[in-house]
Coordinates of C-alpha atoms in Angstrom, one line a residue:
M1041 CA 36.3 -27.3 -43.1
N1042 CA 33.3 -26.9 -40.7
V1043 CA 30.5 -29.5 -40.4
I1044 CA 28.2 -27.7 -42.8
S1045 CA 30.7 -27.2 -45.3
H1046 CA 31.8 -30.6 -45.5
P1047 CA 31.1 -32.3 -48.8
S1048 CA 29.5 -35.4 -47.3
R1049 CA 27.2 -33.2 -44.9
T1050 CA 26.4 -31.2 -47.9
V1051 CA 25.1 -34.2 -49.9
A1052 CA 22.9 -35.1 -46.9
L1053 CA 21.6 -31.6 -46.6
G1054 CA 20.8 -31.5 -50.3
F1055 CA 18.8 -34.8 -50.0
M1056 CA 16.9 -33.2 -46.9
L1057 CA 15.8 -30.1 -48.6
A1058 CA 14.5 -32.2 -51.5
I1059 CA 12.5 -34.2 -49.2
F1060 CA 11.2 -31.0 -47.5
A1061 CA 10.2 -29.3 -50.8
G1062 CA 8.7 -32.6 -51.9
T1063 CA 6.5 -32.7 -48.9
L1064 CA 5.3 -29.2 -49.4
L1065 CA 4.5 -29.9 -53.1
L1066 CA 2.5 -33.0 -52.2
M1067 CA 0.6 -31.4 -49.8
L1068 CA -0.7 -28.8 -52.2
P1069 CA -4.4 -29.2 -53.3
W1070 CA -3.5 -29.8 -56.9
A1071 CA -1.6 -33.1 -55.8
R1072 CA -4.6 -34.7 -55.2
P1073 CA -8.0 -35.5 -57.3
A1074 CA -10.4 -32.7 -56.7
G1075 CA -8.2 -30.8 -54.4
Q1076 CA -8.5 -33.2 -51.5
D1077 CA -6.3 -32.6 -48.4
T1078 CA -3.2 -34.6 -47.9
P1079 CA -2.4 -36.0 -44.6
L1080 CA 1.2 -34.8 -43.6
I1081 CA 2.5 -38.3 -42.8
V1082 CA 1.4 -39.5 -46.3
A1083 CA 3.1 -36.6 -48.2
F1084 CA 6.2 -36.8 -46.0
F1085 CA 6.5 -40.8 -46.4
T1086 CA 6.0 -40.5 -50.2
A1087 CA 8.5 -37.7 -50.5
V1088 CA 11.1 -39.7 -48.5
S1089 CA 10.4 -42.9 -50.5
A1090 CA 10.9 -40.9 -53.9
V1091 CA 13.8 -38.7 -53.1
C1092 CA 15.5 -41.8 -51.6
V1093 CA 14.4 -43.8 -54.7
T1094 CA 12.9 -46.5 -52.6
G1095 CA 9.2 -47.1 -53.7
L1096 CA 7.6 -47.9 -50.4
V1097 CA 4.0 -46.4 -50.5
V1098 CA 1.3 -46.0 -47.8
V1099 CA -1.1 -45.2 -50.7
D1100 CA -1.6 -46.1 -54.5
T1101 CA 0.4 -43.8 -56.8
G1102 CA -1.8 -44.1 -59.5
T1103 CA -5.2 -43.4 -57.9
Y1104 CA -4.4 -41.4 -54.8
W1105 CA -2.6 -38.6 -56.6
S1106 CA -3.2 -36.4 -59.3
S1107 CA -1.3 -35.8 -62.5
F1108 CA 0.4 -33.0 -60.8
G1109 CA 1.3 -35.3 -57.7
Q1110 CA 2.5 -38.0 -60.1
W1111 CA 4.8 -35.5 -62.0
T1112 CA 5.9 -34.3 -58.5
I1113 CA 6.8 -37.7 -57.4
M1114 CA 8.7 -38.7 -60.8
G1115 CA 10.7 -35.6 -60.5
L1116 CA 11.6 -36.2 -57.0
F1117 CA 13.0 -39.7 -57.8
Q1118 CA 14.5 -38.4 -61.0
L1119 CA 16.4 -35.7 -58.5
G1120 CA 17.2 -38.4 -56.1
G1121 CA 18.7 -40.9 -58.5
F1122 CA 20.4 -38.3 -60.7
G1123 CA 21.9 -36.6 -57.4
M1124 CA 22.0 -33.4 -55.9
M1125 CA 25.3 -32.2 -56.4
T1126 CA 25.7 -33.7 -59.7
A1127 CA 23.0 -31.6 -60.8
A1128 CA 24.6 -28.6 -59.2
T1129 CA 27.8 -29.4 -60.9
L1130 CA 26.1 -29.8 -64.4
L1131 CA 24.5 -26.3 -63.9
G1132 CA 27.8 -24.8 -62.9
L1133 CA 29.6 -26.4 -66.1
M1134 CA 27.1 -24.5 -68.3
V1135 CA 28.5 -21.2 -66.6
N1136 CA 31.8 -21.9 -65.7
R1137 CA 33.9 -24.8 -67.5
S1138 CA 36.1 -25.2 -64.2
P1139 CA 34.1 -25.9 -61.1
R1140 CA 35.4 -24.8 -57.6
L1141 CA 37.4 -27.2 -55.8
R1142 CA 34.6 -27.2 -53.1
T1143 CA 32.1 -27.9 -55.6
R1144 CA 34.4 -30.6 -57.1
L1145 CA 35.0 -32.4 -53.5
I1146 CA 31.1 -32.4 -52.9
T1147 CA 30.4 -33.9 -56.1
Q1148 CA 33.2 -36.5 -55.7
A1149 CA 31.6 -37.3 -52.4
E1150 CA 28.2 -38.1 -54.1
T1151 CA 29.4 -39.8 -57.3
R1152 CA 32.1 -41.7 -55.6
S1153 CA 34.4 -40.6 -58.4
L1154 CA 37.9 -42.1 -57.9
G1155 CA 39.9 -38.9 -58.2
L1156 CA 39.0 -35.2 -58.7
G1157 CA 40.0 -35.0 -62.2
D1158 CA 37.0 -37.5 -63.1
V1159 CA 34.3 -35.2 -61.6
T1160 CA 33.6 -33.4 -64.6
S1161 CA 33.6 -36.3 -67.0
V1162 CA 31.7 -38.6 -64.4
A1163 CA 29.0 -35.7 -64.1
K1164 CA 28.6 -35.4 -67.9
L1165 CA 28.5 -39.1 -68.3
V1166 CA 25.6 -39.2 -65.7
F1167 CA 23.6 -36.7 -67.5
V1168 CA 24.2 -38.2 -71.0
V1169 CA 23.4 -42.0 -69.9
T1170 CA 20.4 -40.9 -67.9
V1171 CA 18.8 -38.9 -70.5
F1172 CA 19.6 -41.4 -73.5
C1173 CA 18.5 -44.5 -71.5
Q1174 CA 15.4 -43.1 -70.0
L1175 CA 14.3 -41.9 -73.3
L1176 CA 15.2 -44.9 -75.3
I1177 CA 13.2 -47.3 -72.8
A1178 CA 10.4 -44.8 -72.5
T1179 CA 9.8 -44.7 -76.2
F1180 CA 10.2 -48.6 -76.4
L1181 CA 7.6 -49.0 -73.4
A1182 CA 5.3 -46.5 -74.9
L1183 CA 5.2 -48.1 -78.4
R1184 CA 4.5 -51.6 -76.8
L1185 CA 1.7 -50.1 -74.7
R1186 CA 0.2 -48.4 -77.6
F1187 CA 0.3 -51.3 -80.2
G1188 CA 0.2 -54.3 -77.8
Y1189 CA -2.5 -53.1 -75.4
D1190 CA -4.5 -50.6 -77.4
L1191 CA -3.7 -47.6 -74.9
G1192 CA -4.0 -44.1 -76.2
W1193 CA -0.8 -42.3 -77.2
Y1194 CA -1.1 -40.1 -74.2
E1195 CA -1.7 -42.9 -71.8
A1196 CA 1.1 -45.1 -73.2
G1197 CA 3.5 -42.3 -73.3
W1198 CA 3.0 -41.3 -69.8
S1199 CA 3.2 -44.8 -68.6
G1200 CA 6.4 -45.7 -70.6
L1201 CA 8.0 -42.5 -69.4
F1202 CA 7.1 -42.8 -65.7
H1203 CA 8.0 -46.6 -65.7
A1204 CA 11.4 -45.8 -67.5
I1205 CA 12.5 -43.1 -65.3
S1206 CA 11.4 -45.0 -62.1
A1207 CA 13.2 -48.3 -63.5
F1208 CA 16.5 -46.6 -64.3
N1209 CA 16.7 -44.7 -61.0
N1210 CA 15.8 -48.1 -59.2
A1211 CA 12.8 -46.3 -57.8
G1212 CA 10.3 -48.9 -57.8
F1213 CA 7.3 -46.5 -58.1
S1214 CA 4.5 -47.6 -60.5
I1215 CA 1.0 -45.9 -61.5
H1216 CA -0.5 -49.4 -61.2
A1217 CA -2.0 -50.7 -58.2
D1218 CA -0.5 -54.3 -58.9
G1219 CA 3.0 -53.2 -59.7
L1220 CA 3.7 -54.8 -62.9
M1221 CA 1.9 -58.0 -62.5
R1222 CA -0.5 -57.2 -65.4
Y1223 CA 2.9 -57.6 -67.7
A1224 CA 4.2 -60.8 -65.9
T1225 CA 4.0 -62.7 -69.4
D1226 CA 5.3 -59.9 -71.6
A1227 CA 9.0 -60.1 -72.3
L1228 CA 8.7 -56.8 -74.2
I1229 CA 7.8 -55.1 -71.1
L1230 CA 9.9 -56.6 -68.5
L1231 CA 13.2 -56.9 -70.4
P1232 CA 13.6 -53.3 -71.0
I1233 CA 12.8 -52.4 -67.6
M1234 CA 15.6 -54.8 -66.4
V1235 CA 18.1 -53.3 -68.8
A1236 CA 17.2 -49.9 -67.2
I1237 CA 17.4 -51.3 -63.7
V1238 CA 21.0 -52.7 -64.3
I1239 CA 22.4 -49.9 -66.2
G1240 CA 21.3 -47.4 -63.4
G1241 CA 22.2 -49.6 -60.6
I1242 CA 25.6 -50.7 -61.7
G1243 CA 27.2 -47.3 -60.8
F1244 CA 28.5 -44.4 -62.7
P1245 CA 32.3 -44.9 -62.0
V1246 CA 31.9 -48.3 -63.6
L1247 CA 30.1 -46.8 -66.7
H1248 CA 32.7 -44.0 -66.8
D1249 CA 35.6 -46.9 -66.8
L1250 CA 33.9 -49.0 -69.4
R1251 CA 33.4 -45.8 -71.7
H1252 CA 37.1 -44.9 -71.7
R1253 CA 38.4 -48.7 -71.7
Y1254 CA 35.9 -50.7 -73.3
K1255 CA 38.5 -52.3 -75.6
D1256 CA 40.7 -53.5 -72.9
P1257 CA 39.3 -55.3 -69.8
R1258 CA 42.6 -56.0 -68.6
H1259 CA 42.9 -52.2 -67.7
W1260 CA 39.7 -51.7 -66.3
S1261 CA 39.9 -50.6 -62.4
L1262 CA 39.4 -53.2 -59.6
H1263 CA 36.3 -51.4 -58.5
T1264 CA 34.8 -52.0 -62.2
K1265 CA 36.0 -55.6 -62.2
L1266 CA 34.6 -56.5 -58.7
T1267 CA 31.4 -54.7 -59.3
L1268 CA 30.8 -56.3 -62.6
T1269 CA 31.7 -59.7 -61.2
G1270 CA 29.8 -59.6 -58.2
T1271 CA 26.7 -58.2 -60.0
L1272 CA 26.9 -61.3 -62.5
V1273 CA 27.1 -63.6 -59.6
L1274 CA 24.3 -62.2 -57.7
L1275 CA 22.0 -62.2 -60.8
V1276 CA 22.8 -65.6 -61.7
A1277 CA 22.7 -67.2 -57.9
G1278 CA 19.4 -65.3 -57.5
F1279 CA 17.8 -66.4 -60.6
L1280 CA 18.5 -69.8 -59.8
A1281 CA 17.7 -69.9 -56.4
V1282 CA 14.1 -68.1 -57.4
L1283 CA 13.7 -71.0 -59.8
L1284 CA 14.3 -73.6 -57.2
F1285 CA 12.3 -72.0 -54.5
E1286 CA 9.2 -71.0 -56.5
W1287 CA 9.0 -73.6 -59.3
D1288 CA 6.0 -75.4 -57.7
N1289 CA 4.5 -72.4 -56.1
V1290 CA 0.9 -72.2 -57.4
K1291 CA 0.7 -68.6 -56.4
T1292 CA 3.7 -67.6 -58.4
L1293 CA 5.7 -69.5 -61.0
A1294 CA 3.8 -72.6 -61.2
P1295 CA 1.0 -71.5 -63.4
F1296 CA 3.6 -70.0 -66.1
D1297 CA 4.9 -72.0 -68.8
M1298 CA 8.8 -72.6 -69.1
A1299 CA 9.7 -69.3 -70.8
D1300 CA 7.7 -67.2 -68.5
K1301 CA 8.8 -69.0 -65.5
L1302 CA 12.5 -68.2 -66.7
L1303 CA 11.5 -64.6 -67.4
N1304 CA 9.8 -64.1 -64.1
A1305 CA 12.6 -65.7 -62.1
L1306 CA 15.0 -63.4 -63.8
F1307 CA 12.9 -60.3 -63.0
I1308 CA 12.7 -61.1 -59.3
S1309 CA 16.4 -61.6 -59.2
V1310 CA 17.1 -58.2 -60.9
S1311 CA 14.4 -56.4 -59.1
A1312 CA 15.0 -57.7 -55.7
R1313 CA 18.7 -56.2 -55.3
T1314 CA 17.2 -52.5 -55.3
A1315 CA 14.6 -51.7 -57.9
G1316 CA 11.5 -52.6 -56.0
F1317 CA 9.2 -53.7 -58.9
N1318 CA 7.3 -56.8 -58.6
A1319 CA 5.6 -59.0 -61.5
V1320 CA 4.3 -61.3 -59.1
D1321 CA 2.8 -61.0 -55.4
I1322 CA 5.5 -60.8 -53.0
S1323 CA 3.1 -61.6 -50.2
V1324 CA 2.6 -65.1 -51.6
L1325 CA 6.6 -65.9 -52.2
T1326 CA 7.9 -68.9 -50.2
R1327 CA 9.7 -68.0 -47.0
E1328 CA 12.8 -69.2 -48.7
T1329 CA 12.6 -66.4 -51.4
W1330 CA 11.7 -64.0 -48.8
A1331 CA 15.2 -65.0 -47.0
L1332 CA 17.1 -64.9 -50.4
H1333 CA 15.4 -61.4 -50.6
Y1334 CA 16.9 -60.4 -47.4
F1335 CA 20.4 -61.1 -48.7
L1336 CA 19.8 -59.5 -52.1
M1337 CA 18.2 -56.3 -50.7
F1338 CA 21.0 -55.7 -48.4
V1339 CA 23.8 -56.1 -50.8
G1340 CA 22.1 -53.8 -53.4
G1341 CA 23.9 -52.6 -56.3
G1342 CA 27.0 -50.7 -57.5
S1343 CA 28.5 -47.7 -55.8
A1344 CA 27.5 -44.3 -57.0
G1345 CA 24.6 -45.3 -59.1
T1346 CA 20.8 -45.3 -58.4
A1347 CA 21.0 -48.5 -56.4
G1348 CA 20.7 -48.8 -52.5
G1349 CA 22.1 -51.5 -50.0
V1350 CA 25.7 -51.7 -48.8
K1351 CA 26.8 -52.1 -52.3
V1352 CA 28.4 -55.0 -54.4
G1353 CA 32.0 -53.5 -54.0
T1354 CA 31.6 -53.5 -50.3
V1355 CA 30.6 -57.1 -50.0
A1356 CA 33.2 -58.2 -52.6
V1357 CA 36.1 -56.5 -50.3
L1358 CA 34.9 -58.5 -47.5
V1359 CA 34.8 -61.6 -49.2
L1360 CA 38.1 -61.3 -50.5
L1361 CA 39.1 -60.5 -47.0
V1362 CA 37.9 -63.9 -45.6
I1363 CA 39.3 -65.7 -48.3
A1364 CA 42.7 -64.2 -47.7
E1365 CA 42.4 -64.8 -43.9
I1366 CA 41.4 -68.6 -44.8
R1367 CA 44.5 -68.9 -47.0
G1368 CA 46.7 -67.3 -44.5
H1369 CA 47.6 -64.4 -46.8
N1370 CA 48.8 -61.2 -45.6
D1371 CA 47.5 -59.4 -48.5
T1372 CA 43.8 -59.0 -49.9
E1373 CA 44.1 -59.5 -53.5
A1374 CA 41.8 -59.9 -56.6
F1375 CA 42.7 -59.7 -60.4
G1376 CA 46.3 -59.2 -59.9
R1377 CA 45.8 -56.1 -57.6
R1378 CA 46.1 -55.7 -53.9
V1379 CA 43.0 -54.3 -51.9
G1380 CA 44.2 -51.1 -49.7
S1381 CA 43.8 -51.7 -45.8
S1382 CA 41.7 -48.6 -45.8
A1383 CA 39.3 -50.0 -48.4
Q1384 CA 39.1 -53.2 -46.2
R1385 CA 38.4 -51.2 -43.1
Q1386 CA 35.6 -48.9 -44.9
A1387 CA 33.9 -52.0 -46.0
I1388 CA 33.9 -53.5 -42.6
T1389 CA 32.5 -50.2 -41.1
V1390 CA 29.6 -49.8 -43.7
L1391 CA 28.4 -53.4 -43.5
T1392 CA 28.4 -53.2 -39.8
L1393 CA 26.7 -49.9 -39.3
G1394 CA 24.3 -51.2 -41.7
S1395 CA 23.6 -54.2 -39.9
I1396 CA 23.1 -52.4 -36.7
L1397 CA 20.7 -50.0 -38.2
I1398 CA 18.6 -53.1 -39.6
V1399 CA 18.6 -54.8 -36.2
L1400 CA 17.5 -51.6 -34.4
G1401 CA 14.8 -50.8 -37.0
T1402 CA 13.4 -54.4 -36.7
L1403 CA 13.3 -54.3 -32.7
V1404 CA 11.6 -51.0 -33.0
L1405 CA 8.9 -52.1 -35.6
L1406 CA 8.3 -55.5 -33.6
R1407 CA 7.6 -53.2 -30.7
V1408 CA 5.2 -50.8 -32.0
S1409 CA 3.3 -53.2 -34.7
H1410 CA 1.8 -56.8 -34.4
F1411 CA 3.2 -58.2 -37.5
P1412 CA 5.2 -61.5 -38.1
T1413 CA 9.1 -61.1 -37.4
D1414 CA 9.8 -62.4 -41.2
Q1415 CA 7.4 -59.8 -42.7
V1416 CA 9.0 -56.9 -40.2
I1417 CA 12.6 -57.8 -41.3
F1418 CA 11.5 -57.9 -45.0
E1419 CA 10.2 -54.4 -44.6
V1420 CA 13.1 -53.0 -42.6
I1421 CA 15.9 -54.3 -45.1
S1422 CA 13.8 -53.2 -48.0
A1423 CA 13.6 -49.6 -46.6
F1424 CA 17.2 -49.6 -45.7
G1425 CA 18.2 -51.1 -49.1
T1426 CA 16.0 -48.3 -50.8
V1427 CA 14.3 -51.5 -52.6
G1428 CA 10.6 -50.8 -52.0
L1429 CA 9.5 -54.2 -52.3
S1430 CA 6.8 -55.1 -49.5
T1431 CA 4.8 -57.8 -48.4
G1432 CA 1.8 -55.5 -47.9
I1433 CA 2.1 -54.4 -44.5
T1434 CA 3.6 -50.7 -44.9
A1435 CA 0.2 -48.9 -45.2
D1436 CA -1.0 -50.8 -42.1
L1437 CA 1.8 -49.7 -39.8
P1438 CA 1.5 -47.1 -37.2
V1439 CA 2.4 -43.7 -37.8
S1440 CA 5.6 -44.5 -35.7
G1441 CA 6.4 -47.2 -37.7
Q1442 CA 6.3 -45.6 -41.0
L1443 CA 8.4 -42.9 -39.5
V1444 CA 11.1 -45.5 -38.7
L1445 CA 10.8 -46.8 -42.3
A1446 CA 11.3 -43.1 -43.4
L1447 CA 14.6 -42.9 -41.3
L1448 CA 15.8 -46.2 -42.6
M1449 CA 15.1 -45.1 -46.3
F1450 CA 17.1 -41.8 -45.9
F1451 CA 20.1 -43.6 -44.0
G1452 CA 20.0 -46.3 -46.5
R1453 CA 20.2 -43.9 -49.4
V1454 CA 22.2 -40.9 -48.1
G1455 CA 24.0 -42.6 -44.9
T1456 CA 26.1 -44.8 -46.8
I1457 CA 27.1 -41.9 -49.3
T1458 CA 28.0 -39.5 -46.3
L1459 CA 29.5 -42.4 -44.3
A1460 CA 31.7 -43.6 -47.0
A1461 CA 32.7 -40.0 -48.3
S1462 CA 33.5 -39.0 -44.5
L1463 CA 35.7 -42.3 -44.2
V1464 CA 37.7 -41.2 -47.2
L1465 CA 37.9 -37.5 -46.7
G1466 CA 38.6 -37.9 -43.0
E1467 CA 41.2 -40.3 -43.3
R1468 CA 44.5 -39.2 -41.7
R1469 CA 47.9 -40.5 -40.6
M1470 CA 48.8 -40.4 -37.0
P1471 CA 52.2 -39.4 -36.0
Y1472 CA 52.5 -42.4 -33.7
R1473 CA 51.6 -45.9 -33.5
F1474 CA 50.6 -47.9 -30.3
P1475 CA 52.2 -51.2 -29.5
E1476 CA 50.7 -54.2 -31.5
E1477 CA 48.6 -56.9 -29.4
H1478 CA 46.5 -59.7 -30.7
P1479 CA 43.1 -60.4 -28.7
I1480 CA 41.4 -63.6 -29.1
V1481 CA 39.0 -63.9 -31.9
G1482 CA 36.5 -66.7 -32.4

């Protein structure tokens, strides 16, 4: 299997082609009001952010782009979240009920299906869940905007559709300059968006497992159990930490009543892990909440969903490994199952390379910009985790800094898929083993 035809490389190539096509579309005269010209860096950065479902922007989406431009952006993050090869597989299924082995391998690399036999059913599930969830949330939001805010049917429908698709794909794009801050006290807007974020970001293999074994949790896969447990722990811990850090912050939660404080703390916890929406001003959060965001954004959501980060499953495996080492156990175990040594090595590799990228990106941005270290770190992790939250410095970065963020977004979205698939597909047994020796650690 040559480099180009390797499934994981094909996934990366698909994302690159989508970015290239998106850049060209956004540079067309119809993408801007009155046919204005679009600078290459603006079109490229926006296309990368959309395809990599990040949400970082250098211009205001709602005013800078025309209707054509906004539809293009929505199409790009729909494609990026849906998956290049998943879409290709579904198209192939329309013509041939049995996709070729290479197509199934590529789709397995992208969807992280646990076996080749799952590829077709996972691909179909991706399509059904995506369409149903997005239309349901879009309808709910549109009706709320129509009757709760007196918007016209077209404006309410367009805003509901755009934000529903953006939320499900964990893209973080909004057509409002203030994000979702105007809805900070409206649970009927924020709660549906949170539902879409969680469903889209939990990972399609988990949804596939729940669909077939929802009546018997005992037979859920270890991946499903780790992802659901890790997601619940992160959401609850993030919620409680935000309440603690922001309760008396007069610029964020302090002015709200009790119910709205709880609502916004939960929304911050949900959005911080990968979605990138904001209902309060991120730039005025306490430094402790920024530090909390570093961790939540780096971890991200579930594997093979629309979320970014190094993934909940990766961190869960490492936590289990540490616990086993502390207890002196030879095996890493959870829920009556033993975690394979290859999965442990893959988790360490993903975490290590992700950390290296963040350190390098931070050093480069500090070199080319004048912003404080904590803001730069926030921006770098947000880009790598494909989160899209910002302290407000993205548009003010030099072109070189914006290109660094674009690379981080690409590696954060595509690199983890490519790396994980390469590790699995490239795994092989050596015909010999060297003598074992234990170097000093710690």
